[in-house]
Amino acid sequence: NAGVTQTPKFRVLKTGQSMTLLCAQDMNHEYMYWYRQDPGMGLRLIHYSVGEGTTAKGEVPDGYNVSRLKKQNFLLGLESAAPSQTSVYFCASSYRSLAGPSGANVLTFGAGSRLTVL
Amino acid sequence: SQQGEEDPQALSIQEGENATMNCSYKTSINNLQWYRQNSGRGLVHLILIRSNEREKHSGRLRVTLDTSKKSSSLLITASRAADTASYFCATDRGDYKLSFGAGTTVTVRA
């Protein structure tokens, strides 16, 4: 049972280069998320998706794009990398246990992708 | 902005002691969750407490929730070296997203 798999695990980019982070989940979860983690800042939501073909902005979406063409995959793209995007990126997936206020999203996280932009 | 804020930022205890960390949040929630992150790894879900619950237990974990004060606490009893990790609270407002705090780093000394 792989859970959530992120590739690549490490990447070094130069300012202005582009790249895509891939997240794949095998749990048939509806919801998928991309977070970034910076020292002292906790996790901040970049973009998320509530189903195949849908995406929405999170707390810090600028400089990133996402796509969810297949239910099991969620891609995070950086079109023109900046040093401020140096971070550890986490993908997560979930399903809501019940609809409405009684429901709960419990996230399953990937191992993270460490990105350095020089 | 972060919905949850943990306190303290860091905690160092002796093996066998209890560790307590707190989380405060700003808006009404459906539930509050705690996650653990070992160094260099992803977050792992520990326990969930719903807004109509006041206390919940899971093994050596005890979570309390006070919705009137918008705060929660996580107690780890009889700590072990393997409990060394960062602990995050996350709030679920029922809008598909979880908001995480900055975390509490716990070091358990042998």
PDB file of N, CA and C in Angstrom, chain A residues 8-110:
ATOM      1  N   PRO A   8       9.870  14.634  -7.692  1.00  0.00           N
ATOM      2  CA  PRO A   8      11.039  14.000  -7.081  1.00  0.00           C
ATOM      3  C   PRO A   8      11.113  14.292  -5.591  1.00  0.00           C
ATOM      4  N   LYS A   9      12.032  13.675  -4.892  1.00  0.00           N
ATOM      5  CA  LYS A   9      12.222  13.937  -3.467  1.00  0.00           C
ATOM      6  C   LYS A   9      13.104  15.165  -3.242  1.00  0.00           C
ATOM      7  N   PHE A  10      14.013  15.400  -4.140  1.00  0.00           N
ATOM      8  CA  PHE A  10      14.917  16.549  -4.045  1.00  0.00           C
ATOM      9  C   PHE A  10      15.097  17.155  -5.429  1.00  0.00           C
ATOM     10  N   ARG A  11      15.217  18.487  -5.449  1.00  0.00           N
ATOM     11  CA  ARG A  11      15.477  19.141  -6.729  1.00  0.00           C
ATOM     12  C   ARG A  11      16.128  20.482  -6.454  1.00  0.00           C
ATOM     13  N   VAL A  12      17.108  20.808  -7.277  1.00  0.00           N
ATOM     14  CA  VAL A  12      17.744  22.122  -7.213  1.00  0.00           C
ATOM     15  C   VAL A  12      17.487  22.816  -8.541  1.00  0.00           C
ATOM     16  N   LEU A  13      16.978  24.016  -8.472  1.00  0.00           N
ATOM     17  CA  LEU A  13      16.657  24.791  -9.671  1.00  0.00           C
ATOM     18  C   LEU A  13      17.417  26.108  -9.659  1.00  0.00           C
ATOM     19  N   LYS A  14      17.584  26.685 -10.824  1.00  0.00           N
ATOM     20  CA  LYS A  14      18.081  28.054 -10.916  1.00  0.00           C
ATOM     21  C   LYS A  14      16.886  28.978 -11.067  1.00  0.00           C
ATOM     22  N   THR A  15      17.045  30.194 -10.611  1.00  0.00           N
ATOM     23  CA  THR A  15      15.988  31.193 -10.744  1.00  0.00           C
ATOM     24  C   THR A  15      15.523  31.279 -12.191  1.00  0.00           C
ATOM     25  N   GLY A  16      14.196  31.231 -12.369  1.00  0.00           N
ATOM     26  CA  GLY A  16      13.631  31.342 -13.700  1.00  0.00           C
ATOM     27  C   GLY A  16      13.317  30.012 -14.362  1.00  0.00           C
ATOM     28  N   GLN A  17      13.878  28.928 -13.847  1.00  0.00           N
ATOM     29  CA  GLN A  17      13.590  27.620 -14.433  1.00  0.00           C
ATOM     30  C   GLN A  17      12.194  27.167 -14.011  1.00  0.00           C
ATOM     31  N   SER A  18      11.674  26.209 -14.750  1.00  0.00           N
ATOM     32  CA  SER A  18      10.366  25.662 -14.429  1.00  0.00           C
ATOM     33  C   SER A  18      10.488  24.198 -14.039  1.00  0.00           C
ATOM     34  N   MET A  19       9.506  23.733 -13.294  1.00  0.00           N
ATOM     35  CA  MET A  19       9.496  22.316 -12.951  1.00  0.00           C
ATOM     36  C   MET A  19       8.093  21.921 -12.489  1.00  0.00           C
ATOM     37  N   THR A  20       7.887  20.620 -12.443  1.00  0.00           N
ATOM     38  CA  THR A  20       6.616  20.072 -11.984  1.00  0.00           C
ATOM     39  C   THR A  20       6.873  19.017 -10.916  1.00  0.00           C
ATOM     40  N   LEU A  21       6.118  19.138  -9.825  1.00  0.00           N
ATOM     41  CA  LEU A  21       6.123  18.107  -8.786  1.00  0.00           C
ATOM     42  C   LEU A  21       4.894  17.223  -8.998  1.00  0.00           C
ATOM     43  N   LEU A  22       5.106  15.933  -8.896  1.00  0.00           N
ATOM     44  CA  LEU A  22       4.027  14.989  -9.113  1.00  0.00           C
ATOM     45  C   LEU A  22       3.615  14.335  -7.805  1.00  0.00           C
ATOM     46  N   CYS A  23       2.327  14.248  -7.594  1.00  0.00           N
ATOM     47  CA  CYS A  23       1.778  13.550  -6.435  1.00  0.00           C
ATOM     48  C   CYS A  23       0.807  12.485  -6.941  1.00  0.00           C
ATOM     49  N   ALA A  24       0.975  11.283  -6.433  1.00  0.00           N
ATOM     50  CA  ALA A  24       0.090  10.187  -6.819  1.00  0.00           C
ATOM     51  C   ALA A  24      -0.412   9.483  -5.569  1.00  0.00           C
ATOM     52  N   GLN A  25      -1.734   9.208  -5.539  1.00  0.00           N
ATOM     53  CA  GLN A  25      -2.304   8.475  -4.406  1.00  0.00           C
ATOM     54  C   GLN A  25      -3.096   7.281  -4.922  1.00  0.00           C
ATOM     55  N   ASP A  26      -3.059   6.217  -4.158  1.00  0.00           N
ATOM     56  CA  ASP A  26      -3.708   4.979  -4.582  1.00  0.00           C
ATOM     57  C   ASP A  26      -4.847   4.593  -3.644  1.00  0.00           C
ATOM     58  N   MET A  27      -5.418   5.581  -2.957  1.00  0.00           N
ATOM     59  CA  MET A  27      -6.463   5.306  -1.970  1.00  0.00           C
ATOM     60  C   MET A  27      -7.844   5.732  -2.466  1.00  0.00           C
ATOM     61  N   ASN A  28      -7.928   6.156  -3.717  1.00  0.00           N
ATOM     62  CA  ASN A  28      -9.197   6.593  -4.310  1.00  0.00           C
ATOM     63  C   ASN A  28      -9.792   7.801  -3.567  1.00  0.00           C
ATOM     64  N   HIS A  29      -8.907   8.632  -3.019  1.00  0.00           N
ATOM     65  CA  HIS A  29      -9.377   9.822  -2.308  1.00  0.00           C
ATOM     66  C   HIS A  29      -9.849  10.890  -3.275  1.00  0.00           C
ATOM     67  N   GLU A  30     -10.924  11.591  -2.842  1.00  0.00           N
ATOM     68  CA  GLU A  30     -11.464  12.662  -3.689  1.00  0.00           C
ATOM     69  C   GLU A  30     -10.610  13.929  -3.606  1.00  0.00           C
ATOM     70  N   TYR A  31     -10.130  14.235  -2.407  1.00  0.00           N
ATOM     71  CA  TYR A  31      -9.492  15.526  -2.193  1.00  0.00           C
ATOM     72  C   TYR A  31      -7.976  15.374  -2.186  1.00  0.00           C
ATOM     73  N   MET A  32      -7.320  16.359  -2.785  1.00  0.00           N
ATOM     74  CA  MET A  32      -5.854  16.385  -2.771  1.00  0.00           C
ATOM     75  C   MET A  32      -5.376  17.808  -2.532  1.00  0.00           C
ATOM     76  N   TYR A  33      -4.193  17.910  -1.936  1.00  0.00           N
ATOM     77  CA  TYR A  33      -3.693  19.202  -1.459  1.00  0.00           C
ATOM     78  C   TYR A  33      -2.190  19.312  -1.703  1.00  0.00           C
ATOM     79  N   TRP A  34      -1.755  20.543  -1.925  1.00  0.00           N
ATOM     80  CA  TRP A  34      -0.332  20.855  -1.900  1.00  0.00           C
ATOM     81  C   TRP A  34      -0.079  21.905  -0.824  1.00  0.00           C
ATOM     82  N   TYR A  35       0.834  21.571   0.097  1.00  0.00           N
ATOM     83  CA  TYR A  35       1.265  22.480   1.148  1.00  0.00           C
ATOM     84  C   TYR A  35       2.755  22.751   0.976  1.00  0.00           C
ATOM     85  N   ARG A  36       3.187  23.893   1.500  1.00  0.00           N
ATOM     86  CA  ARG A  36       4.612  24.129   1.624  1.00  0.00           C
ATOM     87  C   ARG A  36       4.928  24.321   3.103  1.00  0.00           C
ATOM     88  N   GLN A  37       6.109  23.871   3.501  1.00  0.00           N
ATOM     89  CA  GLN A  37       6.523  23.978   4.885  1.00  0.00           C
ATOM     90  C   GLN A  37       7.832  24.740   4.966  1.00  0.00           C
ATOM     91  N   ASP A  38       7.813  25.823   5.705  1.00  0.00           N
ATOM     92  CA  ASP A  38       8.995  26.647   5.916  1.00  0.00           C
ATOM     93  C   ASP A  38       9.258  26.751   7.407  1.00  0.00           C
ATOM     94  N   PRO A  39      10.506  26.895   7.800  1.00  0.00           N
ATOM     95  CA  PRO A  39      10.846  26.948   9.238  1.00  0.00           C
ATOM     96  C   PRO A  39      10.039  28.013   9.965  1.00  0.00           C
ATOM     97  N   GLY A  40       9.427  27.616  11.073  1.00  0.00           N
ATOM     98  CA  GLY A  40       8.669  28.555  11.893  1.00  0.00           C
ATOM     99  C   GLY A  40       7.322  28.965  11.332  1.00  0.00           C
ATOM    100  N   MET A  41       6.978  28.450  10.139  1.00  0.00           N
ATOM    101  CA  MET A  41       5.728  28.870   9.491  1.00  0.00           C
ATOM    102  C   MET A  41       4.691  27.765   9.460  1.00  0.00           C
ATOM    103  N   GLY A  42       5.063  26.585   9.855  1.00  0.00           N
ATOM    104  CA  GLY A  42       4.100  25.502   9.755  1.00  0.00           C
ATOM    105  C   GLY A  42       3.826  25.151   8.307  1.00  0.00           C
ATOM    106  N   LEU A  43       2.662  24.599   8.065  1.00  0.00           N
ATOM    107  CA  LEU A  43       2.263  24.244   6.699  1.00  0.00           C
ATOM    108  C   LEU A  43       1.283  25.278   6.173  1.00  0.00           C
ATOM    109  N   ARG A  44       1.533  25.722   4.958  1.00  0.00           N
ATOM    110  CA  ARG A  44       0.625  26.669   4.319  1.00  0.00           C
ATOM    111  C   ARG A  44       0.084  26.053   3.037  1.00  0.00           C
ATOM    112  N   LEU A  45      -1.222  26.173   2.852  1.00  0.00           N
ATOM    113  CA  LEU A  45      -1.880  25.546   1.721  1.00  0.00           C
ATOM    114  C   LEU A  45      -1.656  26.355   0.451  1.00  0.00           C
ATOM    115  N   ILE A  46      -1.192  25.685  -0.608  1.00  0.00           N
ATOM    116  CA  ILE A  46      -0.916  26.366  -1.871  1.00  0.00           C
ATOM    117  C   ILE A  46      -2.143  26.279  -2.775  1.00  0.00           C
ATOM    118  N   HIS A  47      -2.509  25.067  -3.143  1.00  0.00           N
ATOM    119  CA  HIS A  47      -3.694  24.789  -3.952  1.00  0.00           C
ATOM    120  C   HIS A  47      -4.295  23.479  -3.474  1.00  0.00           C
ATOM    121  N   TYR A  48      -5.567  23.277  -3.819  1.00  0.00           N
ATOM    122  CA  TYR A  48      -6.177  22.016  -3.484  1.00  0.00           C
ATOM    123  C   TYR A  48      -7.203  21.648  -4.561  1.00  0.00           C
ATOM    124  N   SER A  49      -7.664  20.408  -4.466  1.00  0.00           N
ATOM    125  CA  SER A  49      -8.628  19.905  -5.445  1.00  0.00           C
ATOM    126  C   SER A  49      -9.664  19.040  -4.733  1.00  0.00           C
ATOM    127  N   VAL A  50     -10.920  19.255  -5.056  1.00  0.00           N
ATOM    128  CA  VAL A  50     -11.982  18.473  -4.423  1.00  0.00           C
ATOM    129  C   VAL A  50     -12.512  17.386  -5.348  1.00  0.00           C
ATOM    130  N   GLY A  51     -11.865  17.231  -6.487  1.00  0.00           N
ATOM    131  CA  GLY A  51     -12.262  16.158  -7.388  1.00  0.00           C
ATOM    132  C   GLY A  51     -11.537  16.276  -8.710  1.00  0.00           C
ATOM    133  N   GLU A  52     -11.597  15.219  -9.479  1.00  0.00           N
ATOM    134  CA  GLU A  52     -10.941  15.218 -10.795  1.00  0.00           C
ATOM    135  C   GLU A  52     -11.420  16.390 -11.627  1.00  0.00           C
ATOM    136  N   GLY A  53     -10.471  17.093 -12.215  1.00  0.00           N
ATOM    137  CA  GLY A  53     -10.809  18.210 -13.082  1.00  0.00           C
ATOM    138  C   GLY A  53     -11.060  19.520 -12.359  1.00  0.00           C
ATOM    139  N   THR A  54     -10.982  19.530 -11.035  1.00  0.00           N
ATOM    140  CA  THR A  54     -11.221  20.760 -10.269  1.00  0.00           C
ATOM    141  C   THR A  54      -9.976  21.152  -9.498  1.00  0.00           C
ATOM    142  N   THR A  55      -9.748  22.467  -9.385  1.00  0.00           N
ATOM    143  CA  THR A  55      -8.671  22.976  -8.543  1.00  0.00           C
ATOM    144  C   THR A  55      -9.136  24.277  -7.907  1.00  0.00           C
ATOM    145  N   ALA A  56      -8.505  24.637  -6.799  1.00  0.00           N
ATOM    146  CA  ALA A  56      -8.851  25.884  -6.122  1.00  0.00           C
ATOM    147  C   ALA A  56      -7.614  26.425  -5.419  1.00  0.00           C
ATOM    148  N   LYS A  57      -7.609  27.756  -5.212  1.00  0.00           N
ATOM    149  CA  LYS A  57      -6.475  28.397  -4.571  1.00  0.00           C
ATOM    150  C   LYS A  57      -6.547  28.242  -3.065  1.00  0.00           C
ATOM    151  N   GLY A  58      -5.362  28.092  -2.498  1.00  0.00           N
ATOM    152  CA  GLY A  58      -5.258  28.063  -1.054  1.00  0.00           C
ATOM    153  C   GLY A  58      -4.767  29.388  -0.519  1.00  0.00           C
ATOM    154  N   GLU A  59      -3.952  29.310   0.501  1.00  0.00           N
ATOM    155  CA  GLU A  59      -3.474  30.501   1.205  1.00  0.00           C
ATOM    156  C   GLU A  59      -2.367  31.238   0.461  1.00  0.00           C
ATOM    157  N   VAL A  60      -1.486  30.474  -0.210  1.00  0.00           N
ATOM    158  CA  VAL A  60      -0.310  31.067  -0.867  1.00  0.00           C
ATOM    159  C   VAL A  60      -0.173  30.551  -2.295  1.00  0.00           C
ATOM    160  N   PRO A  61      -1.097  30.874  -3.209  1.00  0.00           N
ATOM    161  CA  PRO A  61      -1.106  30.279  -4.546  1.00  0.00           C
ATOM    162  C   PRO A  61      -0.188  30.951  -5.571  1.00  0.00           C
ATOM    163  N   ASP A  62       0.261  32.178  -5.283  1.00  0.00           N
ATOM    164  CA  ASP A  62       0.987  32.939  -6.296  1.00  0.00           C
ATOM    165  C   ASP A  62       2.297  32.255  -6.675  1.00  0.00           C
ATOM    166  N   GLY A  63       2.532  32.166  -8.000  1.00  0.00           N
ATOM    167  CA  GLY A  63       3.753  31.550  -8.507  1.00  0.00           C
ATOM    168  C   GLY A  63       3.632  30.065  -8.759  1.00  0.00           C
ATOM    169  N   TYR A  64       2.460  29.492  -8.476  1.00  0.00           N
ATOM    170  CA  TYR A  64       2.247  28.060  -8.642  1.00  0.00           C
ATOM    171  C   TYR A  64       1.007  27.813  -9.509  1.00  0.00           C
ATOM    172  N   ASN A  65       1.034  26.709 -10.247  1.00  0.00           N
ATOM    173  CA  ASN A  65      -0.177  26.254 -10.918  1.00  0.00           C
ATOM    174  C   ASN A  65      -0.331  24.762 -10.644  1.00  0.00           C
ATOM    175  N   VAL A  66      -1.555  24.290 -10.765  1.00  0.00           N
ATOM    176  CA  VAL A  66      -1.834  22.880 -10.485  1.00  0.00           C
ATOM    177  C   VAL A  66      -2.773  22.308 -11.533  1.00  0.00           C
ATOM    178  N   SER A  67      -2.748  20.992 -11.631  1.00  0.00           N
ATOM    179  CA  SER A  67      -3.717  20.316 -12.492  1.00  0.00           C
ATOM    180  C   SER A  67      -4.087  18.968 -11.895  1.00  0.00           C
ATOM    181  N   ARG A  68      -5.342  18.602 -12.088  1.00  0.00           N
ATOM    182  CA  ARG A  68      -5.828  17.306 -11.590  1.00  0.00           C
ATOM    183  C   ARG A  68      -6.603  16.653 -12.736  1.00  0.00           C
ATOM    184  N   LEU A  69      -5.890  16.153 -13.702  1.00  0.00           N
ATOM    185  CA  LEU A  69      -6.509  15.539 -14.875  1.00  0.00           C
ATOM    186  C   LEU A  69      -7.015  14.138 -14.562  1.00  0.00           C
ATOM    187  N   LYS A  70      -6.352  13.454 -13.653  1.00  0.00           N
ATOM    188  CA  LYS A  70      -6.786  12.141 -13.210  1.00  0.00           C
ATOM    189  C   LYS A  70      -6.999  12.170 -11.702  1.00  0.00           C
ATOM    190  N   LYS A  71      -7.933  11.406 -11.224  1.00  0.00           N
ATOM    191  CA  LYS A  71      -8.280  11.416  -9.803  1.00  0.00           C
ATOM    192  C   LYS A  71      -7.073  11.095  -8.924  1.00  0.00           C
ATOM    193  N   GLN A  72      -6.197  10.224  -9.377  1.00  0.00           N
ATOM    194  CA  GLN A  72      -5.117   9.791  -8.516  1.00  0.00           C
ATOM    195  C   GLN A  72      -3.894  10.692  -8.541  1.00  0.00           C
ATOM    196  N   ASN A  73      -3.855  11.666  -9.468  1.00  0.00           N
ATOM    197  CA  ASN A  73      -2.667  12.510  -9.610  1.00  0.00           C
ATOM    198  C   ASN A  73      -2.976  13.980  -9.401  1.00  0.00           C
ATOM    199  N   PHE A  74      -2.033  14.671  -8.775  1.00  0.00           N
ATOM    200  CA  PHE A  74      -2.177  16.117  -8.563  1.00  0.00           C
ATOM    201  C   PHE A  74      -0.798  16.718  -8.804  1.00  0.00           C
ATOM    202  N   LEU A  75      -0.697  17.555  -9.818  1.00  0.00           N
ATOM    203  CA  LEU A  75       0.583  18.112 -10.221  1.00  0.00           C
ATOM    204  C   LEU A  75       0.700  19.549  -9.756  1.00  0.00           C
ATOM    205  N   LEU A  76       1.880  19.893  -9.275  1.00  0.00           N
ATOM    206  CA  LEU A  76       2.182  21.266  -8.859  1.00  0.00           C
ATOM    207  C   LEU A  76       3.290  21.789  -9.747  1.00  0.00           C
ATOM    208  N   GLY A  77       3.020  22.904 -10.432  1.00  0.00           N
ATOM    209  CA  GLY A  77       3.997  23.469 -11.338  1.00  0.00           C
ATOM    210  C   GLY A  77       4.513  24.817 -10.883  1.00  0.00           C
ATOM    211  N   LEU A  78       5.798  25.026 -11.131  1.00  0.00           N
ATOM    212  CA  LEU A  78       6.412  26.329 -10.942  1.00  0.00           C
ATOM    213  C   LEU A  78       6.859  26.783 -12.318  1.00  0.00           C
ATOM    214  N   GLU A  79       6.276  27.850 -12.833  1.00  0.00           N
ATOM    215  CA  GLU A  79       6.597  28.288 -14.200  1.00  0.00           C
ATOM    216  C   GLU A  79       7.921  29.015 -14.270  1.00  0.00           C
ATOM    217  N   SER A  80       8.227  29.817 -13.264  1.00  0.00           N
ATOM    218  CA  SER A  80       9.470  30.586 -13.230  1.00  0.00           C
ATOM    219  C   SER A  80       9.915  30.654 -11.772  1.00  0.00           C
ATOM    220  N   ALA A  81      10.746  29.709 -11.391  1.00  0.00           N
ATOM    221  CA  ALA A  81      11.096  29.550  -9.981  1.00  0.00           C
ATOM    222  C   ALA A  81      11.831  30.775  -9.432  1.00  0.00           C
ATOM    223  N   ALA A  82      11.538  31.081  -8.164  1.00  0.00           N
ATOM    224  CA  ALA A  82      12.177  32.184  -7.449  1.00  0.00           C
ATOM    225  C   ALA A  82      12.777  31.649  -6.153  1.00  0.00           C
ATOM    226  N   PRO A  83      13.821  32.283  -5.627  1.00  0.00           N
ATOM    227  CA  PRO A  83      14.414  31.815  -4.365  1.00  0.00           C
ATOM    228  C   PRO A  83      13.407  31.714  -3.227  1.00  0.00           C
ATOM    229  N   SER A  84      12.359  32.560  -3.263  1.00  0.00           N
ATOM    230  CA  SER A  84      11.342  32.516  -2.204  1.00  0.00           C
ATOM    231  C   SER A  84      10.530  31.217  -2.236  1.00  0.00           C
ATOM    232  N   GLN A  85      10.665  30.450  -3.306  1.00  0.00           N
ATOM    233  CA  GLN A  85       9.964  29.180  -3.405  1.00  0.00           C
ATOM    234  C   GLN A  85      10.802  28.004  -2.902  1.00  0.00           C
ATOM    235  N   THR A  86      11.983  28.303  -2.406  1.00  0.00           N
ATOM    236  CA  THR A  86      12.774  27.281  -1.713  1.00  0.00           C
ATOM    237  C   THR A  86      11.995  26.830  -0.490  1.00  0.00           C
ATOM    238  N   SER A  87      11.692  25.547  -0.433  1.00  0.00           N
ATOM    239  CA  SER A  87      10.825  25.054   0.626  1.00  0.00           C
ATOM    240  C   SER A  87      10.748  23.535   0.542  1.00  0.00           C
ATOM    241  N   VAL A  88      10.041  22.962   1.510  1.00  0.00           N
ATOM    242  CA  VAL A  88       9.680  21.554   1.424  1.00  0.00           C
ATOM    243  C   VAL A  88       8.199  21.494   1.089  1.00  0.00           C
ATOM    244  N   TYR A  89       7.877  20.765   0.041  1.00  0.00           N
ATOM    245  CA  TYR A  89       6.506  20.691  -0.445  1.00  0.00           C
ATOM    246  C   TYR A  89       5.904  19.337  -0.077  1.00  0.00           C
ATOM    247  N   PHE A  90       4.699  19.403   0.483  1.00  0.00           N
ATOM    248  CA  PHE A  90       3.998  18.183   0.862  1.00  0.00           C
ATOM    249  C   PHE A  90       2.675  18.081   0.108  1.00  0.00           C
ATOM    250  N   CYS A  91       2.441  16.907  -0.398  1.00  0.00           N
ATOM    251  CA  CYS A  91       1.156  16.579  -0.987  1.00  0.00           C
ATOM    252  C   CYS A  91       0.375  15.754   0.027  1.00  0.00           C
ATOM    253  N   ALA A  92      -0.921  15.915   0.037  1.00  0.00           N
ATOM    254  CA  ALA A  92      -1.772  15.128   0.922  1.00  0.00           C
ATOM    255  C   ALA A  92      -3.069  14.810   0.195  1.00  0.00           C
ATOM    256  N   SER A  93      -3.721  13.753   0.651  1.00  0.00           N
ATOM    257  CA  SER A  93      -5.031  13.402   0.093  1.00  0.00           C
ATOM    258  C   SER A  93      -5.958  13.012   1.226  1.00  0.00           C
ATOM    259  N   SER A  94      -7.256  13.082   0.941  1.00  0.00           N
ATOM    260  CA  SER A  94      -8.227  12.724   1.967  1.00  0.00           C
ATOM    261  C   SER A  94      -9.562  12.427   1.328  1.00  0.00           C
ATOM    262  N   TYR A  95     -10.463  11.861   2.118  1.00  0.00           N
ATOM    263  CA  TYR A  95     -11.865  11.789   1.759  1.00  0.00           C
ATOM    264  C   TYR A  95     -12.628  12.287   2.973  1.00  0.00           C
ATOM    265  N   ARG A  96     -13.802  12.838   2.730  1.00  0.00           N
ATOM    266  CA  ARG A  96     -14.600  13.339   3.841  1.00  0.00           C
ATOM    267  C   ARG A  96     -15.483  12.200   4.341  1.00  0.00           C
ATOM    268  N   SER A  97     -15.402  11.907   5.635  1.00  0.00           N
ATOM    269  CA  SER A  97     -16.069  10.731   6.182  1.00  0.00           C
ATOM    270  C   SER A  97     -17.577  10.850   6.092  1.00  0.00           C
ATOM    271  N   LEU A  98     -18.095  12.038   6.297  1.00  0.00           N
ATOM    272  CA  LEU A  98     -19.536  12.269   6.186  1.00  0.00           C
ATOM    273  C   LEU A  98     -19.731  13.632   5.555  1.00  0.00           C
ATOM    274  N   ALA A  99     -20.864  13.835   4.905  1.00  0.00           N
ATOM    275  CA  ALA A  99     -21.151  15.153   4.367  1.00  0.00           C
ATOM    276  C   ALA A  99     -21.548  16.082   5.500  1.00  0.00           C
ATOM    277  N   GLY A 100     -21.380  17.375   5.291  1.00  0.00           N
ATOM    278  CA  GLY A 100     -21.844  18.361   6.248  1.00  0.00           C
ATOM    279  C   GLY A 100     -20.955  18.513   7.468  1.00  0.00           C
ATOM    280  N   PRO A 101     -21.438  19.187   8.507  1.00  0.00           N
ATOM    281  CA  PRO A 101     -20.631  19.526   9.685  1.00  0.00           C
ATOM    282  C   PRO A 101     -20.119  18.322  10.445  1.00  0.00           C
ATOM    283  N   SER A 102     -20.763  17.174  10.328  1.00  0.00           N
ATOM    284  CA  SER A 102     -20.297  16.001  11.070  1.00  0.00           C
ATOM    285  C   SER A 102     -19.145  15.307  10.383  1.00  0.00           C
ATOM    286  N   GLY A 103     -18.891  15.707   9.163  1.00  0.00           N
ATOM    287  CA  GLY A 103     -17.833  15.055   8.418  1.00  0.00           C
ATOM    288  C   GLY A 103     -16.463  15.501   8.872  1.00  0.00           C
ATOM    289  N   ALA A 104     -15.451  14.792   8.437  1.00  0.00           N
ATOM    290  CA  ALA A 104     -14.079  15.127   8.806  1.00  0.00           C
ATOM    291  C   ALA A 104     -13.147  14.717   7.694  1.00  0.00           C
ATOM    292  N   ASN A 105     -12.198  15.582   7.391  1.00  0.00           N
ATOM    293  CA  ASN A 105     -11.113  15.266   6.475  1.00  0.00           C
ATOM    294  C   ASN A 105      -9.900  14.860   7.292  1.00  0.00           C
ATOM    295  N   VAL A 106      -9.455  13.639   7.110  1.00  0.00           N
ATOM    296  CA  VAL A 106      -8.211  13.204   7.733  1.00  0.00           C
ATOM    297  C   VAL A 106      -7.198  13.032   6.614  1.00  0.00           C
ATOM    298  N   LEU A 107      -6.100  13.779   6.690  1.00  0.00           N
ATOM    299  CA  LEU A 107      -5.138  13.819   5.594  1.00  0.00           C
ATOM    300  C   LEU A 107      -4.087  12.729   5.711  1.00  0.00           C
ATOM    301  N   THR A 108      -3.752  12.154   4.558  1.00  0.00           N
ATOM    302  CA  THR A 108      -2.604  11.262   4.434  1.00  0.00           C
ATOM    303  C   THR A 108      -1.557  12.004   3.622  1.00  0.00           C
ATOM    304  N   PHE A 109      -0.367  12.139   4.190  1.00  0.00           N
ATOM    305  CA  PHE A 109       0.689  12.938   3.575  1.00  0.00           C
ATOM    306  C   PHE A 109       1.703  12.071   2.851  1.00  0.00           C
ATOM    307  N   GLY A 110       2.302  12.683   1.824  1.00  0.00           N
ATOM    308  CA  GLY A 110       3.482  12.108   1.213  1.00  0.00           C
ATOM    309  C   GLY A 110       4.712  12.445   2.034  1.00  0.00           C
TER     310      GLY A 110
END
